[in-house]
mmCIF file of C-alpha atoms in Angstrom:
data_model
loop_
_atom_site.group_PDB
_atom_site.id
_atom_site.type_symbol
_atom_site.label_atom_id
_atom_site.label_comp_id
_atom_site.label_asym_id
_atom_site.label_seq_id
_atom_site.Cartn_x
_atom_site.Cartn_y
_atom_site.Cartn_z
ATOM 1 C CA UNK C 1 -4.693 1.642 14.146
ATOM 2 C CA UNK C 2 -1.663 3.905 12.456
ATOM 3 C CA UNK C 3 -3.161 6.871 13.958
ATOM 4 C CA UNK C 4 -2.641 8.317 10.328
ATOM 5 C CA UNK C 5 -5.435 10.864 8.906
ATOM 6 C CA UNK C 6 -5.831 12.118 5.703
ATOM 7 C CA UNK C 7 -7.032 15.854 4.269
ATOM 8 C CA UNK C 8 -9.085 16.682 2.075
ATOM 9 C CA UNK C 9 -10.908 12.943 1.638
ATOM 10 C CA UNK C 10 -12.287 13.840 -1.493
ATOM 11 C CA UNK C 11 -11.192 16.745 -3.513
ATOM 12 C CA UNK C 12 -12.287 17.676 -7.667
ATOM 13 C CA UNK C 13 -9.974 20.513 -8.863
ATOM 14 C CA UNK C 14 -9.350 22.151 -12.289
ATOM 15 C CA UNK C 15 -6.351 21.720 -14.696
ATOM 16 C CA UNK C 16 -3.748 24.185 -13.810
ATOM 17 C CA UNK C 17 -4.863 25.035 -9.958
ATOM 18 C CA UNK C 18 -2.621 24.066 -7.341
ATOM 19 C CA UNK C 19 -3.133 21.132 -4.629
ATOM 20 C CA UNK C 20 -2.297 20.373 -1.454
ATOM 21 C CA UNK C 21 -2.867 17.493 0.470
ATOM 22 C CA UNK C 22 -1.901 16.581 4.029
ATOM 23 C CA UNK C 23 -0.724 13.522 5.899
ATOM 24 C CA UNK C 24 -1.283 13.695 9.615
ATOM 25 C CA UNK C 25 0.464 10.645 12.312
ATOM 26 C CA UNK C 26 0.326 10.716 15.925
ATOM 27 C CA UNK C 27 2.589 8.695 16.812
ATOM 28 C CA UNK C 28 6.172 10.254 15.830
ATOM 29 C CA UNK C 29 7.319 7.735 13.273
ATOM 30 C CA UNK C 30 10.202 9.051 11.595
ATOM 31 C CA UNK C 31 9.519 7.700 7.904
ATOM 32 C CA UNK C 32 6.222 8.897 5.858
ATOM 33 C CA UNK C 33 5.123 8.079 2.560
ATOM 34 C CA UNK C 34 3.242 9.384 -0.385
ATOM 35 C CA UNK C 35 1.725 6.991 -2.981
ATOM 36 C CA UNK C 36 -0.871 7.015 -5.681
ATOM 37 C CA UNK C 37 -3.082 4.489 -6.678
ATOM 38 C CA UNK C 38 -4.137 3.604 -10.520
ATOM 39 C CA UNK C 39 -5.769 0.690 -11.240
ATOM 40 C CA UNK C 40 -3.967 -2.368 -13.111
ATOM 41 C CA UNK C 41 -0.881 -0.537 -11.519
ATOM 42 C CA UNK C 42 -1.055 -1.123 -7.571
ATOM 43 C CA UNK C 43 0.672 1.679 -5.313
ATOM 44 C CA UNK C 44 3.792 3.495 -6.642
ATOM 45 C CA UNK C 45 5.683 5.500 -4.862
ATOM 46 C CA UNK C 46 5.574 9.373 -5.328
ATOM 47 C CA UNK C 47 7.402 10.534 -2.831
ATOM 48 C CA UNK C 48 8.907 9.540 0.802
ATOM 49 C CA UNK C 49 10.513 11.481 3.745
ATOM 50 C CA UNK C 50 12.969 9.698 6.878
ATOM 51 C CA UNK C 51 12.689 13.356 9.236
ATOM 52 C CA UNK C 52 11.994 16.771 9.428
ATOM 53 C CA UNK C 53 13.365 18.530 6.206
ATOM 54 C CA UNK C 54 14.445 15.126 5.041
ATOM 55 C CA UNK C 55 12.729 14.026 1.745
ATOM 56 C CA UNK C 56 13.773 12.301 -1.527
ATOM 57 C CA UNK C 57 11.300 10.857 -4.752
ATOM 58 C CA UNK C 58 9.963 8.190 -5.544
ATOM 59 C CA UNK C 59 9.134 6.191 -9.106
ATOM 60 C CA UNK C 60 6.973 8.814 -9.939
ATOM 61 C CA UNK C 61 7.432 12.023 -8.853
ATOM 62 C CA UNK C 62 7.425 13.984 -11.703
ATOM 63 C CA UNK C 63 4.674 17.165 -11.154
ATOM 64 C CA UNK C 64 4.674 16.595 -7.043
ATOM 65 C CA UNK C 65 6.331 18.371 -4.363
ATOM 66 C CA UNK C 66 6.545 17.366 -0.770
ATOM 67 C CA UNK C 67 7.420 19.188 2.781
ATOM 68 C CA UNK C 68 7.873 18.162 6.252
ATOM 69 C CA UNK C 69 8.559 21.153 9.123
ATOM 70 C CA UNK C 70 6.888 18.444 11.646
ATOM 71 C CA UNK C 71 7.196 14.997 12.210
ATOM 72 C CA UNK C 72 3.850 14.452 12.199
ATOM 73 C CA UNK C 73 2.492 16.286 9.351
ATOM 74 C CA UNK C 74 3.828 15.637 5.516
ATOM 75 C CA UNK C 75 2.055 17.783 2.835
ATOM 76 C CA UNK C 76 1.900 16.377 -0.950
ATOM 77 C CA UNK C 77 1.757 19.503 -3.594
ATOM 78 C CA UNK C 78 0.709 19.737 -7.136
ATOM 79 C CA UNK C 79 2.058 22.944 -8.407
ATOM 80 C CA UNK C 80 -0.076 22.725 -11.264
ATOM 81 C CA UNK C 81 -2.417 19.813 -11.528
ATOM 82 C CA UNK C 82 -3.146 17.843 -14.995
ATOM 83 C CA UNK C 83 -5.547 14.816 -15.569
ATOM 84 C CA UNK C 84 -2.932 12.598 -15.659
ATOM 85 C CA UNK C 85 -2.564 13.116 -11.441
ATOM 86 C CA UNK C 86 -6.300 12.181 -11.124
ATOM 87 C CA UNK C 87 -5.603 9.521 -8.693
ATOM 88 C CA UNK C 88 -6.506 8.333 -5.157
ATOM 89 C CA UNK C 89 -3.211 9.267 -2.790
ATOM 90 C CA UNK C 90 -2.529 7.173 0.004
ATOM 91 C CA UNK C 91 -0.060 8.324 2.581
ATOM 92 C CA UNK C 92 1.877 5.650 4.771
ATOM 93 C CA UNK C 93 4.198 5.176 7.954
ATOM 94 C CA UNK C 94 7.008 2.739 8.655
ATOM 95 C CA UNK C 95 6.486 0.646 11.549
ATOM 96 C CA UNK C 96 8.245 1.382 15.024
ATOM 97 C CA UNK C 97 8.546 -2.078 16.029
ATOM 98 C CA UNK C 98 7.620 -4.039 12.457
ATOM 99 C CA UNK C 99 10.174 -2.077 10.789
ATOM 100 C CA UNK C 100 10.001 -3.763 7.058
ATOM 101 C CA UNK C 101 5.885 -3.093 7.452
ATOM 102 C CA UNK C 102 4.172 -0.034 6.263
ATOM 103 C CA UNK C 103 0.917 1.516 7.394
ATOM 104 C CA UNK C 104 -1.672 3.673 5.096
ATOM 105 C CA UNK C 105 -3.899 6.099 5.519
ATOM 106 C CA UNK C 106 -7.271 5.775 4.568
ATOM 107 C CA UNK C 107 -6.745 7.827 1.382
ATOM 108 C CA UNK C 108 -7.839 11.551 -0.670
ATOM 109 C CA UNK C 109 -9.667 10.695 -4.443
ATOM 110 C CA UNK C 110 -7.820 14.162 -6.127
ATOM 111 C CA UNK C 111 -10.084 14.537 -9.444
ATOM 112 C CA UNK C 112 -8.302 16.894 -11.689
ATOM 113 C CA UNK C 113 -11.209 18.283 -14.449
ATOM 114 C CA UNK O 1 14.573 -4.502 -9.990
ATOM 115 C CA UNK O 2 12.148 -6.180 -7.349
ATOM 116 C CA UNK O 3 8.308 -6.900 -8.877
ATOM 117 C CA UNK O 4 5.581 -8.944 -7.516
ATOM 118 C CA UNK O 5 3.241 -10.317 -9.857
ATOM 119 C CA UNK O 6 -0.294 -11.337 -8.804
ATOM 120 C CA UNK O 7 -3.386 -12.809 -10.820
ATOM 121 C CA UNK O 8 -5.355 -9.501 -11.538
ATOM 122 C CA UNK O 9 -9.345 -10.739 -11.284
ATOM 123 C CA UNK O 10 -11.779 -9.992 -10.629
ATOM 124 C CA UNK O 11 -12.388 -12.761 -8.596
ATOM 125 C CA UNK O 12 -15.829 -14.072 -8.052
ATOM 126 C CA UNK O 13 -16.923 -16.658 -5.884
ATOM 127 C CA UNK O 14 -19.425 -18.020 -3.788
ATOM 128 C CA UNK O 15 -19.866 -18.345 -0.176
ATOM 129 C CA UNK O 16 -18.107 -20.930 1.873
ATOM 130 C CA UNK O 17 -16.348 -21.441 -1.508
ATOM 131 C CA UNK O 18 -12.303 -22.196 -1.024
ATOM 132 C CA UNK O 19 -10.335 -18.515 -2.003
ATOM 133 C CA UNK O 20 -6.587 -19.105 -3.590
ATOM 134 C CA UNK O 21 -5.300 -15.795 -5.485
ATOM 135 C CA UNK O 22 -1.450 -16.091 -6.880
ATOM 136 C CA UNK O 23 1.307 -14.310 -6.352
ATOM 137 C CA UNK O 24 4.928 -14.192 -7.358
ATOM 138 C CA UNK O 25 7.802 -12.407 -7.211
ATOM 139 C CA UNK O 26 11.239 -11.359 -7.811
ATOM 140 C CA UNK O 27 13.624 -9.636 -5.668
ATOM 141 C CA UNK O 28 17.283 -9.806 -4.152
ATOM 142 C CA UNK O 29 18.321 -10.771 -0.934
ATOM 143 C CA UNK O 30 15.204 -11.968 1.439
ATOM 144 C CA UNK O 31 12.761 -9.580 1.117
ATOM 145 C CA UNK O 32 9.366 -9.580 3.396
ATOM 146 C CA UNK O 33 6.577 -10.391 1.468
ATOM 147 C CA UNK O 34 3.191 -9.158 2.402
ATOM 148 C CA UNK O 35 -0.643 -9.299 1.627
ATOM 149 C CA UNK O 36 -2.685 -5.958 2.322
ATOM 150 C CA UNK O 37 -6.260 -5.748 1.974
ATOM 151 C CA UNK O 38 -8.552 -3.123 0.414
ATOM 152 C CA UNK O 39 -12.536 -2.668 1.604
ATOM 153 C CA UNK O 40 -14.077 -0.193 -0.473
ATOM 154 C CA UNK O 41 -13.555 3.243 -0.203
ATOM 155 C CA UNK O 42 -10.593 2.720 2.623
ATOM 156 C CA UNK O 43 -6.829 2.655 3.063
ATOM 157 C CA UNK O 44 -4.909 -0.280 2.944
ATOM 158 C CA UNK O 45 -5.051 -2.495 5.560
ATOM 159 C CA UNK O 46 -1.979 -5.126 7.038
ATOM 160 C CA UNK O 47 -3.696 -8.957 6.365
ATOM 161 C CA UNK O 48 -0.694 -11.070 6.939
ATOM 162 C CA UNK O 49 2.974 -11.241 6.536
ATOM 163 C CA UNK O 50 6.069 -13.666 6.537
ATOM 164 C CA UNK O 51 9.638 -12.659 6.780
ATOM 165 C CA UNK O 52 11.449 -15.475 5.360
ATOM 166 C CA UNK O 53 11.538 -18.973 3.915
ATOM 167 C CA UNK O 54 8.722 -21.396 4.928
ATOM 168 C CA UNK O 55 6.950 -18.999 7.390
ATOM 169 C CA UNK O 56 3.309 -19.154 7.289
ATOM 170 C CA UNK O 57 1.245 -15.890 7.852
ATOM 171 C CA UNK O 58 -2.041 -15.855 8.891
ATOM 172 C CA UNK O 59 -4.982 -13.630 9.984
ATOM 173 C CA UNK O 60 -8.758 -13.635 9.997
ATOM 174 C CA UNK O 61 -8.176 -17.370 8.509
ATOM 175 C CA UNK O 62 -6.229 -16.229 5.839
ATOM 176 C CA UNK O 63 -2.866 -18.113 5.324
ATOM 177 C CA UNK O 64 -0.158 -17.423 3.099
ATOM 178 C CA UNK O 65 3.726 -19.417 3.263
ATOM 179 C CA UNK O 66 6.928 -17.962 2.105
ATOM 180 C CA UNK O 67 7.855 -20.281 -0.374
ATOM 181 C CA UNK O 68 11.822 -19.486 -1.299
ATOM 182 C CA UNK O 69 12.294 -22.104 -4.192
ATOM 183 C CA UNK O 70 9.402 -21.304 -6.533
ATOM 184 C CA UNK O 71 9.318 -17.089 -5.022
ATOM 185 C CA UNK O 72 5.622 -17.590 -4.398
ATOM 186 C CA UNK O 73 3.499 -16.071 -1.381
ATOM 187 C CA UNK O 74 -0.136 -17.516 -2.766
ATOM 188 C CA UNK O 75 -3.053 -16.659 -0.300
ATOM 189 C CA UNK O 76 -5.843 -18.844 0.459
ATOM 190 C CA UNK O 77 -9.040 -19.161 2.981
ATOM 191 C CA UNK O 78 -10.710 -22.374 3.611
ATOM 192 C CA UNK O 79 -14.273 -20.746 3.136
ATOM 193 C CA UNK O 80 -14.961 -16.866 2.001
ATOM 194 C CA UNK O 81 -17.819 -15.257 3.351
ATOM 195 C CA UNK O 82 -19.565 -11.780 1.747
ATOM 196 C CA UNK O 83 -17.483 -9.432 4.040
ATOM 197 C CA UNK O 84 -14.187 -10.736 2.786
ATOM 198 C CA UNK O 85 -15.103 -8.363 -0.944
ATOM 199 C CA UNK O 86 -12.133 -6.207 -1.323
ATOM 200 C CA UNK O 87 -9.417 -5.941 -3.504
ATOM 201 C CA UNK O 88 -6.301 -7.809 -2.208
ATOM 202 C CA UNK O 89 -2.531 -6.961 -3.211
ATOM 203 C CA UNK O 90 0.551 -8.967 -2.845
ATOM 204 C CA UNK O 91 3.610 -6.586 -1.658
ATOM 205 C CA UNK O 92 7.376 -7.244 -0.605
ATOM 206 C CA UNK O 93 9.841 -4.848 1.013
ATOM 207 C CA UNK O 94 13.383 -5.335 2.236
ATOM 208 C CA UNK O 95 14.348 -5.281 6.080
ATOM 209 C CA UNK O 96 13.846 -1.813 6.381
ATOM 210 C CA UNK O 97 10.182 -1.121 5.253
ATOM 211 C CA UNK O 98 12.150 0.556 2.655
ATOM 212 C CA UNK O 99 11.414 -0.393 -1.477
ATOM 213 C CA UNK O 100 8.384 -1.815 -1.003
ATOM 214 C CA UNK O 101 7.037 -3.418 -4.406
ATOM 215 C CA UNK O 102 3.363 -4.078 -5.025
ATOM 216 C CA UNK O 103 1.437 -6.236 -7.268
ATOM 217 C CA UNK O 104 -1.250 -4.478 -9.038
ATOM 218 C CA UNK O 105 -4.173 -5.832 -6.736
ATOM 219 C CA UNK O 106 -7.181 -8.340 -7.326
ATOM 220 C CA UNK O 107 -10.514 -7.901 -6.708
ATOM 221 C CA UNK O 108 -12.576 -10.533 -5.059
ATOM 222 C CA UNK O 109 -16.153 -10.362 -5.246
ATOM 223 C CA UNK O 110 -18.174 -12.925 -2.443
ATOM 224 C CA UNK O 111 -21.704 -13.778 -3.679
ATOM 225 C CA UNK O 112 -24.065 -15.466 -0.977
#
């Protein structure tokens, strides 16, 4: 158990509204990641963070922003949600001992109507 | 760039059948290779991994061997159970846990 929680676990929203997803970890890991999971695509990286206030873009970052003001929290924001952002979102951390391994949270299912 | 290809399924087996899920990869250097499992409504759990050629990862009766000559990391289990029904993801990363690349996932259904 990597001590990762995500909130909310489920959310339904309307096109054009802002949405913020939260990832919280309890083990002081430096690296954190946001992925989206879509059928046929596996997981694709949206953004990642390598420390407080240090973030970078992933493969599918358009339409998303992130913030990390504390080590334990990594926020993903959809400034103006679109139907194409309907997906399951996973947060992950990089292992402290097994640094080649990522460990995942339980996911947030987001539906944009 | 790096990539992972795996059979998408779905794969349907009877309980106690032999399981193979094929995974091949394209990568520069010497990536670490992983199998993750996702049970319904849950996140991805690390099932097993291997970090160098000819290493065998194993866990819960599942095994996979890192074959550099064939760039493969096929997942096998000798006798599946209903509780193994899940989606299985093959993945690779560099040695720093960055640049993770996932396959599309293979859905396995095991019937009693």
